[in-house]
Amino acid sequence: MASSSSVLLVVALFAVFLGSAHGIAKVPPGPNITAEYGDKWLDAKSTWYGKPTGAGPKDNGGACGYKDVDKAPFNGMTGCGNTPIFKDGRGCGSCFEIKCTKPESCSGEAVTVTITDDNEEPIAPYHFDLSGHAFGSMAKKGEEQKLRSAGELELQFRRVKCKYPDGTKPTFHVEKGSNPNYLAILVKYVDGDGDVVAVDIKEKGKDKWIELKESWGAVWRIDTPDKLTGPFTVRYTTEGGTKSEVEDVIPEGWKADTSYSAK
């Protein structure tokens, strides 16, 4: 009869074989990327997904909960981040400069992408799975498809502050299923750090802030036995500690599956 140690060895070897057979290189993730800005470039691997000139997911959304990432202000310059970039949704909305120098079709010029989706492939400490459009944007003019044909490449990246076009306002989407006893809010288009680590709401005429809990991606929620009527002022905190208040942004008589932007 085989010893327990022999059985464990066989199981371990089988796991390694199985991983190799599927082309999975088990690379531990790097340290989390935080809201610290500087000139230092880090190394990463990059792949792309979706349509060659598309925004990634088939529904133009992703694991952050954003929709229409093919349209302004994201314009398809989006991608998935692996664990230290996506951070279980805490990285949603953060912005990165990326660039590549190899293969020859790389321009070497930096472009900016926003994290809108999750990527769990363990192929590098840092891994960006970009939209086809964002991946091709690192190419020399006219060689976008040639670069996409590489499939996977090495790139350099650094986190930067998000700068949305003039006129873009922080927006709060009241999610489907919300009602007076359950309110779920998706926060998007936040300048600066881009990502949000806390959300509170306050009903008009009241002094008490109500803390929302993380739901998933960039969605924050509250379940309460007391009916929420509105209008609501929304306070959000970014990873760097900046707090912003948007007064009465969600009106009385608010509706589910509706977006409300700062005035």
PDB file of C-alpha atoms in Angstrom:
ATOM      1  CA  MET A   1       0.000   0.000   0.000  1.00  0.00           C
ATOM      2  CA  ALA A   2       1.391   3.421  -0.992  1.00  0.00           C
ATOM      3  CA  SER A   3       2.353   5.792   1.806  1.00  0.00           C
ATOM      4  CA  SER A   4       0.463   9.063   2.289  1.00  0.00           C
ATOM      5  CA  SER A   5       3.592  11.024   1.289  1.00  0.00           C
ATOM      6  CA  SER A   6       3.789   9.095  -1.990  1.00  0.00           C
ATOM      7  CA  VAL A   7       0.135   9.821  -2.716  1.00  0.00           C
ATOM      8  CA  LEU A   8       0.639  13.535  -2.024  1.00  0.00           C
ATOM      9  CA  LEU A   9       3.656  13.596  -4.342  1.00  0.00           C
ATOM     10  CA  VAL A  10       1.661  11.998  -7.149  1.00  0.00           C
ATOM     11  CA  VAL A  11      -1.183  14.486  -6.652  1.00  0.00           C
ATOM     12  CA  ALA A  12       1.241  17.423  -6.679  1.00  0.00           C
ATOM     13  CA  LEU A  13       2.948  16.208  -9.851  1.00  0.00           C
ATOM     14  CA  PHE A  14      -0.413  15.690 -11.510  1.00  0.00           C
ATOM     15  CA  ALA A  15      -1.424  19.246 -10.616  1.00  0.00           C
ATOM     16  CA  VAL A  16       1.769  20.615 -12.119  1.00  0.00           C
ATOM     17  CA  PHE A  17       1.234  18.515 -15.251  1.00  0.00           C
ATOM     18  CA  LEU A  18      -2.376  19.655 -15.502  1.00  0.00           C
ATOM     19  CA  GLY A  19      -1.372  23.301 -15.156  1.00  0.00           C
ATOM     20  CA  SER A  20       1.326  22.930 -17.791  1.00  0.00           C
ATOM     21  CA  ALA A  21      -1.054  21.129 -20.126  1.00  0.00           C
ATOM     22  CA  HIS A  22      -3.393  24.104 -19.993  1.00  0.00           C
ATOM     23  CA  GLY A  23      -0.577  26.597 -20.488  1.00  0.00           C
ATOM     24  CA  ILE A  24      -1.041  28.140 -17.041  1.00  0.00           C
ATOM     25  CA  ALA A  25       2.089  29.619 -15.529  1.00  0.00           C
ATOM     26  CA  LYS A  26       1.376  30.014 -11.829  1.00  0.00           C
ATOM     27  CA  VAL A  27       3.027  33.360 -11.185  1.00  0.00           C
ATOM     28  CA  PRO A  28       2.269  35.008  -7.820  1.00  0.00           C
ATOM     29  CA  PRO A  29       0.678  38.474  -8.102  1.00  0.00           C
ATOM     30  CA  GLY A  30       2.733  41.547  -7.300  1.00  0.00           C
ATOM     31  CA  PRO A  31       2.038  43.995  -4.459  1.00  0.00           C
ATOM     32  CA  ASN A  32      -1.163  46.024  -4.802  1.00  0.00           C
ATOM     33  CA  ILE A  33      -0.928  49.163  -6.888  1.00  0.00           C
ATOM     34  CA  THR A  34      -2.031  52.077  -4.710  1.00  0.00           C
ATOM     35  CA  ALA A  35      -2.898  55.731  -5.259  1.00  0.00           C
ATOM     36  CA  GLU A  36       0.713  56.886  -5.242  1.00  0.00           C
ATOM     37  CA  TYR A  37       1.828  58.737  -8.296  1.00  0.00           C
ATOM     38  CA  GLY A  38       5.376  58.962  -9.588  1.00  0.00           C
ATOM     39  CA  ASP A  39       7.601  58.566 -12.603  1.00  0.00           C
ATOM     40  CA  LYS A  40       8.573  54.930 -12.004  1.00  0.00           C
ATOM     41  CA  TRP A  41       7.527  52.454 -14.696  1.00  0.00           C
ATOM     42  CA  LEU A  42       6.780  48.835 -13.759  1.00  0.00           C
ATOM     43  CA  ASP A  43       6.854  45.752 -15.988  1.00  0.00           C
ATOM     44  CA  ALA A  44       3.747  43.795 -16.927  1.00  0.00           C
ATOM     45  CA  LYS A  45       2.405  41.412 -19.512  1.00  0.00           C
ATOM     46  CA  SER A  46      -0.470  42.332 -21.758  1.00  0.00           C
ATOM     47  CA  THR A  47      -3.025  40.413 -23.770  1.00  0.00           C
ATOM     48  CA  TRP A  48      -6.284  41.559 -25.362  1.00  0.00           C
ATOM     49  CA  TYR A  49      -9.826  40.287 -25.632  1.00  0.00           C
ATOM     50  CA  GLY A  50     -13.085  40.933 -27.442  1.00  0.00           C
ATOM     51  CA  LYS A  51     -13.301  42.392 -30.920  1.00  0.00           C
ATOM     52  CA  PRO A  52     -10.076  43.680 -32.501  1.00  0.00           C
ATOM     53  CA  THR A  53     -11.285  47.278 -32.394  1.00  0.00           C
ATOM     54  CA  GLY A  54     -13.824  46.837 -29.604  1.00  0.00           C
ATOM     55  CA  ALA A  55     -14.041  47.740 -25.920  1.00  0.00           C
ATOM     56  CA  GLY A  56     -13.567  44.215 -24.536  1.00  0.00           C
ATOM     57  CA  PRO A  57     -16.677  42.505 -23.134  1.00  0.00           C
ATOM     58  CA  LYS A  58     -19.474  41.571 -25.533  1.00  0.00           C
ATOM     59  CA  ASP A  59     -21.915  43.738 -23.559  1.00  0.00           C
ATOM     60  CA  ASN A  60     -19.455  46.648 -23.403  1.00  0.00           C
ATOM     61  CA  GLY A  61     -19.420  46.338 -19.624  1.00  0.00           C
ATOM     62  CA  GLY A  62     -17.289  44.262 -17.289  1.00  0.00           C
ATOM     63  CA  ALA A  63     -16.753  43.204 -13.689  1.00  0.00           C
ATOM     64  CA  CYS A  64     -16.832  46.804 -12.407  1.00  0.00           C
ATOM     65  CA  GLY A  65     -20.462  47.182 -13.479  1.00  0.00           C
ATOM     66  CA  TYR A  66     -19.876  50.023 -15.919  1.00  0.00           C
ATOM     67  CA  LYS A  67     -21.817  49.870 -19.176  1.00  0.00           C
ATOM     68  CA  ASP A  68     -21.191  51.462 -22.566  1.00  0.00           C
ATOM     69  CA  VAL A  69     -17.428  51.505 -22.062  1.00  0.00           C
ATOM     70  CA  ASP A  70     -17.197  51.718 -25.852  1.00  0.00           C
ATOM     71  CA  LYS A  71     -18.666  55.222 -25.662  1.00  0.00           C
ATOM     72  CA  ALA A  72     -17.422  58.504 -24.176  1.00  0.00           C
ATOM     73  CA  PRO A  73     -15.747  59.145 -21.850  1.00  0.00           C
ATOM     74  CA  PHE A  74     -14.077  55.692 -21.819  1.00  0.00           C
ATOM     75  CA  ASN A  75     -14.124  55.345 -25.616  1.00  0.00           C
ATOM     76  CA  GLY A  76     -12.935  51.742 -25.441  1.00  0.00           C
ATOM     77  CA  MET A  77      -9.611  52.654 -23.806  1.00  0.00           C
ATOM     78  CA  THR A  78     -10.261  50.079 -21.125  1.00  0.00           C
ATOM     79  CA  GLY A  79      -9.011  46.788 -19.771  1.00  0.00           C
ATOM     80  CA  CYS A  80      -8.943  44.142 -17.068  1.00  0.00           C
ATOM     81  CA  GLY A  81      -6.454  44.268 -14.251  1.00  0.00           C
ATOM     82  CA  ASN A  82      -5.208  41.217 -12.387  1.00  0.00           C
ATOM     83  CA  THR A  83      -5.465  40.892  -8.596  1.00  0.00           C
ATOM     84  CA  PRO A  84      -3.109  43.724  -7.489  1.00  0.00           C
ATOM     85  CA  ILE A  85      -4.684  46.104 -10.020  1.00  0.00           C
ATOM     86  CA  PHE A  86      -8.388  45.167  -9.825  1.00  0.00           C
ATOM     87  CA  LYS A  87      -8.220  44.614  -6.029  1.00  0.00           C
ATOM     88  CA  ASP A  88     -11.641  42.921  -5.705  1.00  0.00           C
ATOM     89  CA  GLY A  89     -13.258  45.957  -7.301  1.00  0.00           C
ATOM     90  CA  ARG A  90     -11.349  48.602  -5.340  1.00  0.00           C
ATOM     91  CA  GLY A  91      -9.312  49.279  -8.483  1.00  0.00           C
ATOM     92  CA  CYS A  92     -12.360  50.005 -10.644  1.00  0.00           C
ATOM     93  CA  GLY A  93     -11.986  53.385 -12.325  1.00  0.00           C
ATOM     94  CA  SER A  94      -8.234  53.726 -11.718  1.00  0.00           C
ATOM     95  CA  CYS A  95      -6.152  54.956 -14.638  1.00  0.00           C
ATOM     96  CA  PHE A  96      -2.806  53.765 -16.000  1.00  0.00           C
ATOM     97  CA  GLU A  97      -0.335  54.871 -18.598  1.00  0.00           C
ATOM     98  CA  ILE A  98       0.929  51.915 -20.632  1.00  0.00           C
ATOM     99  CA  LYS A  99       3.472  51.575 -23.428  1.00  0.00           C
ATOM    100  CA  CYS A 100       5.454  48.916 -25.276  1.00  0.00           C
ATOM    101  CA  THR A 101       8.707  48.911 -27.253  1.00  0.00           C
ATOM    102  CA  LYS A 102       8.684  45.341 -28.600  1.00  0.00           C
ATOM    103  CA  PRO A 103       7.740  44.036 -31.138  1.00  0.00           C
ATOM    104  CA  GLU A 104       8.725  46.553 -33.790  1.00  0.00           C
ATOM    105  CA  SER A 105       5.117  47.622 -34.343  1.00  0.00           C
ATOM    106  CA  CYS A 106       5.046  49.182 -30.830  1.00  0.00           C
ATOM    107  CA  SER A 107       5.204  52.971 -30.943  1.00  0.00           C
ATOM    108  CA  GLY A 108       6.862  53.356 -27.546  1.00  0.00           C
ATOM    109  CA  GLU A 109       4.400  56.181 -26.785  1.00  0.00           C
ATOM    110  CA  ALA A 110       2.266  56.014 -23.646  1.00  0.00           C
ATOM    111  CA  VAL A 111      -1.520  55.769 -23.804  1.00  0.00           C
ATOM    112  CA  THR A 112      -3.963  55.921 -20.892  1.00  0.00           C
ATOM    113  CA  VAL A 113      -6.438  53.167 -20.024  1.00  0.00           C
ATOM    114  CA  THR A 114      -9.093  52.813 -17.320  1.00  0.00           C
ATOM    115  CA  ILE A 115      -9.692  49.619 -15.331  1.00  0.00           C
ATOM    116  CA  THR A 116     -13.237  48.427 -15.973  1.00  0.00           C
ATOM    117  CA  ASP A 117     -12.926  44.641 -15.684  1.00  0.00           C
ATOM    118  CA  ASP A 118     -11.248  41.779 -13.803  1.00  0.00           C
ATOM    119  CA  ASN A 119      -8.574  39.367 -14.993  1.00  0.00           C
ATOM    120  CA  GLU A 120      -7.412  36.372 -12.961  1.00  0.00           C
ATOM    121  CA  GLU A 121      -4.946  34.719 -15.349  1.00  0.00           C
ATOM    122  CA  PRO A 122      -1.757  34.063 -13.312  1.00  0.00           C
ATOM    123  CA  ILE A 123       0.757  34.696 -16.101  1.00  0.00           C
ATOM    124  CA  ALA A 124       2.662  37.612 -14.540  1.00  0.00           C
ATOM    125  CA  PRO A 125       2.825  39.633 -11.316  1.00  0.00           C
ATOM    126  CA  TYR A 126       1.006  42.379 -13.245  1.00  0.00           C
ATOM    127  CA  HIS A 127      -1.219  41.546 -16.191  1.00  0.00           C
ATOM    128  CA  PHE A 128      -3.406  43.844 -18.265  1.00  0.00           C
ATOM    129  CA  ASP A 129      -5.957  42.118 -20.477  1.00  0.00           C
ATOM    130  CA  LEU A 130      -6.830  45.083 -22.658  1.00  0.00           C
ATOM    131  CA  SER A 131      -9.661  45.797 -25.043  1.00  0.00           C
ATOM    132  CA  GLY A 132      -8.658  45.238 -28.638  1.00  0.00           C
ATOM    133  CA  HIS A 133      -8.849  48.980 -29.217  1.00  0.00           C
ATOM    134  CA  ALA A 134      -6.593  49.836 -26.247  1.00  0.00           C
ATOM    135  CA  PHE A 135      -4.059  47.141 -27.186  1.00  0.00           C
ATOM    136  CA  GLY A 136      -3.856  48.440 -30.741  1.00  0.00           C
ATOM    137  CA  SER A 137      -3.436  52.014 -29.492  1.00  0.00           C
ATOM    138  CA  MET A 138       0.110  51.164 -28.400  1.00  0.00           C
ATOM    139  CA  ALA A 139       1.085  50.541 -32.036  1.00  0.00           C
ATOM    140  CA  LYS A 140       2.662  52.762 -34.627  1.00  0.00           C
ATOM    141  CA  LYS A 141       0.042  54.397 -36.811  1.00  0.00           C
ATOM    142  CA  GLY A 142      -1.305  51.915 -39.330  1.00  0.00           C
ATOM    143  CA  GLU A 143       0.196  48.886 -37.545  1.00  0.00           C
ATOM    144  CA  GLU A 144      -2.549  48.331 -34.968  1.00  0.00           C
ATOM    145  CA  GLN A 145      -3.636  44.963 -36.342  1.00  0.00           C
ATOM    146  CA  LYS A 146      -0.031  43.856 -36.731  1.00  0.00           C
ATOM    147  CA  LEU A 147       0.502  44.526 -33.010  1.00  0.00           C
ATOM    148  CA  ARG A 148      -2.718  42.721 -32.079  1.00  0.00           C
ATOM    149  CA  SER A 149      -1.430  39.716 -34.010  1.00  0.00           C
ATOM    150  CA  ALA A 150       1.346  39.392 -31.418  1.00  0.00           C
ATOM    151  CA  GLY A 151      -1.359  38.338 -28.947  1.00  0.00           C
ATOM    152  CA  GLU A 152       0.816  38.787 -25.858  1.00  0.00           C
ATOM    153  CA  LEU A 153       3.578  41.258 -25.151  1.00  0.00           C
ATOM    154  CA  GLU A 154       5.637  42.904 -22.448  1.00  0.00           C
ATOM    155  CA  LEU A 155       4.717  46.430 -21.488  1.00  0.00           C
ATOM    156  CA  GLN A 156       5.589  49.103 -18.949  1.00  0.00           C
ATOM    157  CA  PHE A 157       2.954  50.823 -16.852  1.00  0.00           C
ATOM    158  CA  ARG A 158       2.448  53.356 -14.110  1.00  0.00           C
ATOM    159  CA  ARG A 159      -0.635  54.584 -12.309  1.00  0.00           C
ATOM    160  CA  VAL A 160      -1.717  58.138 -13.115  1.00  0.00           C
ATOM    161  CA  LYS A 161      -4.518  60.462 -12.104  1.00  0.00           C
ATOM    162  CA  CYS A 162      -7.676  60.162 -14.157  1.00  0.00           C
ATOM    163  CA  LYS A 163      -8.505  63.195 -16.288  1.00  0.00           C
ATOM    164  CA  TYR A 164     -11.908  63.048 -17.926  1.00  0.00           C
ATOM    165  CA  PRO A 165     -12.922  65.455 -20.715  1.00  0.00           C
ATOM    166  CA  ASP A 166     -14.338  68.838 -19.727  1.00  0.00           C
ATOM    167  CA  GLY A 167     -17.997  68.564 -18.858  1.00  0.00           C
ATOM    168  CA  THR A 168     -17.745  64.995 -17.526  1.00  0.00           C
ATOM    169  CA  LYS A 169     -19.385  64.824 -14.103  1.00  0.00           C
ATOM    170  CA  PRO A 170     -19.234  62.172 -11.371  1.00  0.00           C
ATOM    171  CA  THR A 171     -22.236  59.955 -12.044  1.00  0.00           C
ATOM    172  CA  PHE A 172     -24.294  57.699  -9.796  1.00  0.00           C
ATOM    173  CA  HIS A 173     -26.306  54.932 -11.428  1.00  0.00           C
ATOM    174  CA  VAL A 174     -29.134  53.575  -9.270  1.00  0.00           C
ATOM    175  CA  GLU A 175     -28.991  49.875 -10.066  1.00  0.00           C
ATOM    176  CA  LYS A 176     -31.825  47.622 -11.159  1.00  0.00           C
ATOM    177  CA  GLY A 177     -33.775  46.181  -8.232  1.00  0.00           C
ATOM    178  CA  SER A 178     -33.321  49.246  -6.024  1.00  0.00           C
ATOM    179  CA  ASN A 179     -36.345  50.202  -3.942  1.00  0.00           C
ATOM    180  CA  PRO A 180     -37.094  52.255  -0.788  1.00  0.00           C
ATOM    181  CA  ASN A 181     -35.558  49.509   1.388  1.00  0.00           C
ATOM    182  CA  TYR A 182     -32.638  48.581  -0.858  1.00  0.00           C
ATOM    183  CA  LEU A 183     -30.460  51.072  -2.658  1.00  0.00           C
ATOM    184  CA  ALA A 184     -27.511  50.083  -4.849  1.00  0.00           C
ATOM    185  CA  ILE A 185     -25.380  52.779  -6.469  1.00  0.00           C
ATOM    186  CA  LEU A 186     -22.703  52.445  -9.138  1.00  0.00           C
ATOM    187  CA  VAL A 187     -20.144  55.280  -8.946  1.00  0.00           C
ATOM    188  CA  LYS A 188     -18.281  56.293 -12.098  1.00  0.00           C
ATOM    189  CA  TYR A 189     -16.350  59.100 -13.835  1.00  0.00           C
ATOM    190  CA  VAL A 190     -14.355  60.136 -10.760  1.00  0.00           C
ATOM    191  CA  ASP A 191     -11.401  62.384 -11.570  1.00  0.00           C
ATOM    192  CA  GLY A 192      -8.116  62.069  -9.712  1.00  0.00           C
ATOM    193  CA  ASP A 193      -7.638  58.685  -8.058  1.00  0.00           C
ATOM    194  CA  GLY A 194     -10.522  57.326 -10.125  1.00  0.00           C
ATOM    195  CA  ASP A 195     -11.333  54.524  -7.695  1.00  0.00           C
ATOM    196  CA  VAL A 196     -13.665  54.726  -4.689  1.00  0.00           C
ATOM    197  CA  VAL A 197     -13.136  53.076  -1.293  1.00  0.00           C
ATOM    198  CA  ALA A 198     -16.164  54.398   0.651  1.00  0.00           C
ATOM    199  CA  VAL A 199     -19.644  55.756  -0.118  1.00  0.00           C
ATOM    200  CA  ASP A 200     -22.138  57.398   2.257  1.00  0.00           C
ATOM    201  CA  ILE A 201     -25.518  58.992   1.648  1.00  0.00           C
ATOM    202  CA  LYS A 202     -27.512  61.557   3.609  1.00  0.00           C
ATOM    203  CA  GLU A 203     -31.219  62.224   3.245  1.00  0.00           C
ATOM    204  CA  LYS A 204     -32.241  65.849   2.804  1.00  0.00           C
ATOM    205  CA  GLY A 205     -33.011  67.553   6.094  1.00  0.00           C
ATOM    206  CA  LYS A 206     -31.106  64.992   8.161  1.00  0.00           C
ATOM    207  CA  ASP A 207     -27.644  65.184   9.716  1.00  0.00           C
ATOM    208  CA  LYS A 208     -26.819  61.481   9.832  1.00  0.00           C
ATOM    209  CA  TRP A 209     -24.670  59.904   7.128  1.00  0.00           C
ATOM    210  CA  ILE A 210     -25.640  56.371   6.131  1.00  0.00           C
ATOM    211  CA  GLU A 211     -22.693  54.136   5.261  1.00  0.00           C
ATOM    212  CA  LEU A 212     -23.058  51.924   2.180  1.00  0.00           C
ATOM    213  CA  LYS A 213     -21.371  48.554   1.897  1.00  0.00           C
ATOM    214  CA  GLU A 214     -19.378  47.207  -1.009  1.00  0.00           C
ATOM    215  CA  SER A 215     -21.562  45.017  -3.177  1.00  0.00           C
ATOM    216  CA  TRP A 216     -19.428  44.114  -6.202  1.00  0.00           C
ATOM    217  CA  GLY A 217     -17.199  45.975  -8.646  1.00  0.00           C
ATOM    218  CA  ALA A 218     -17.943  49.692  -8.330  1.00  0.00           C
ATOM    219  CA  VAL A 219     -21.411  49.073  -6.821  1.00  0.00           C
ATOM    220  CA  TRP A 220     -22.236  50.112  -3.239  1.00  0.00           C
ATOM    221  CA  ARG A 221     -25.470  49.214  -1.434  1.00  0.00           C
ATOM    222  CA  ILE A 222     -27.619  49.658   1.667  1.00  0.00           C
ATOM    223  CA  ASP A 223     -30.342  47.336   3.006  1.00  0.00           C
ATOM    224  CA  THR A 224     -32.565  49.036   5.564  1.00  0.00           C
ATOM    225  CA  PRO A 225     -35.953  48.481   7.252  1.00  0.00           C
ATOM    226  CA  ASP A 226     -36.487  52.258   7.116  1.00  0.00           C
ATOM    227  CA  LYS A 227     -37.714  53.599   3.802  1.00  0.00           C
ATOM    228  CA  LEU A 228     -35.290  55.779   1.878  1.00  0.00           C
ATOM    229  CA  THR A 229     -37.085  58.595   0.116  1.00  0.00           C
ATOM    230  CA  GLY A 230     -34.493  61.128  -1.029  1.00  0.00           C
ATOM    231  CA  PRO A 231     -33.212  63.510  -2.178  1.00  0.00           C
ATOM    232  CA  PHE A 232     -29.800  62.100  -1.260  1.00  0.00           C
ATOM    233  CA  THR A 233     -26.464  63.799  -0.992  1.00  0.00           C
ATOM    234  CA  VAL A 234     -23.710  61.329  -1.888  1.00  0.00           C
ATOM    235  CA  ARG A 235     -20.267  61.453  -0.281  1.00  0.00           C
ATOM    236  CA  TYR A 236     -17.532  59.317  -1.773  1.00  0.00           C
ATOM    237  CA  THR A 237     -13.946  58.756  -0.678  1.00  0.00           C
ATOM    238  CA  THR A 238     -11.170  57.883  -3.113  1.00  0.00           C
ATOM    239  CA  GLU A 239      -8.215  55.635  -2.337  1.00  0.00           C
ATOM    240  CA  GLY A 240      -5.958  58.614  -1.735  1.00  0.00           C
ATOM    241  CA  GLY A 241      -8.315  59.872   0.998  1.00  0.00           C
ATOM    242  CA  THR A 242     -10.075  62.649  -0.932  1.00  0.00           C
ATOM    243  CA  LYS A 243     -13.703  63.108   0.162  1.00  0.00           C
ATOM    244  CA  SER A 244     -16.243  64.712  -2.159  1.00  0.00           C
ATOM    245  CA  GLU A 245     -19.914  65.528  -1.581  1.00  0.00           C
ATOM    246  CA  VAL A 246     -22.517  65.887  -4.315  1.00  0.00           C
ATOM    247  CA  GLU A 247     -25.553  67.579  -2.843  1.00  0.00           C
ATOM    248  CA  ASP A 248     -29.042  66.233  -3.608  1.00  0.00           C
ATOM    249  CA  VAL A 249     -27.709  64.378  -6.662  1.00  0.00           C
ATOM    250  CA  ILE A 250     -30.252  61.551  -6.338  1.00  0.00           C
ATOM    251  CA  PRO A 251     -33.673  63.248  -6.290  1.00  0.00           C
ATOM    252  CA  GLU A 252     -36.889  62.517  -4.489  1.00  0.00           C
ATOM    253  CA  GLY A 253     -38.836  60.104  -6.651  1.00  0.00           C
ATOM    254  CA  TRP A 254     -35.656  58.495  -7.956  1.00  0.00           C
ATOM    255  CA  LYS A 255     -35.999  55.478 -10.204  1.00  0.00           C
ATOM    256  CA  ALA A 256     -34.047  52.229 -10.493  1.00  0.00           C
ATOM    257  CA  ASP A 257     -31.822  51.722 -13.532  1.00  0.00           C
ATOM    258  CA  THR A 258     -31.315  55.478 -13.856  1.00  0.00           C
ATOM    259  CA  SER A 259     -28.170  57.625 -13.814  1.00  0.00           C
ATOM    260  CA  TYR A 260     -27.867  60.899 -11.940  1.00  0.00           C
ATOM    261  CA  SER A 261     -24.913  63.205 -12.501  1.00  0.00           C
ATOM    262  CA  ALA A 262     -23.478  66.017 -10.414  1.00  0.00           C
ATOM    263  CA  LYS A 263     -24.841  69.415 -11.389  1.00  0.00           C
TER     264      LYS A 263
END
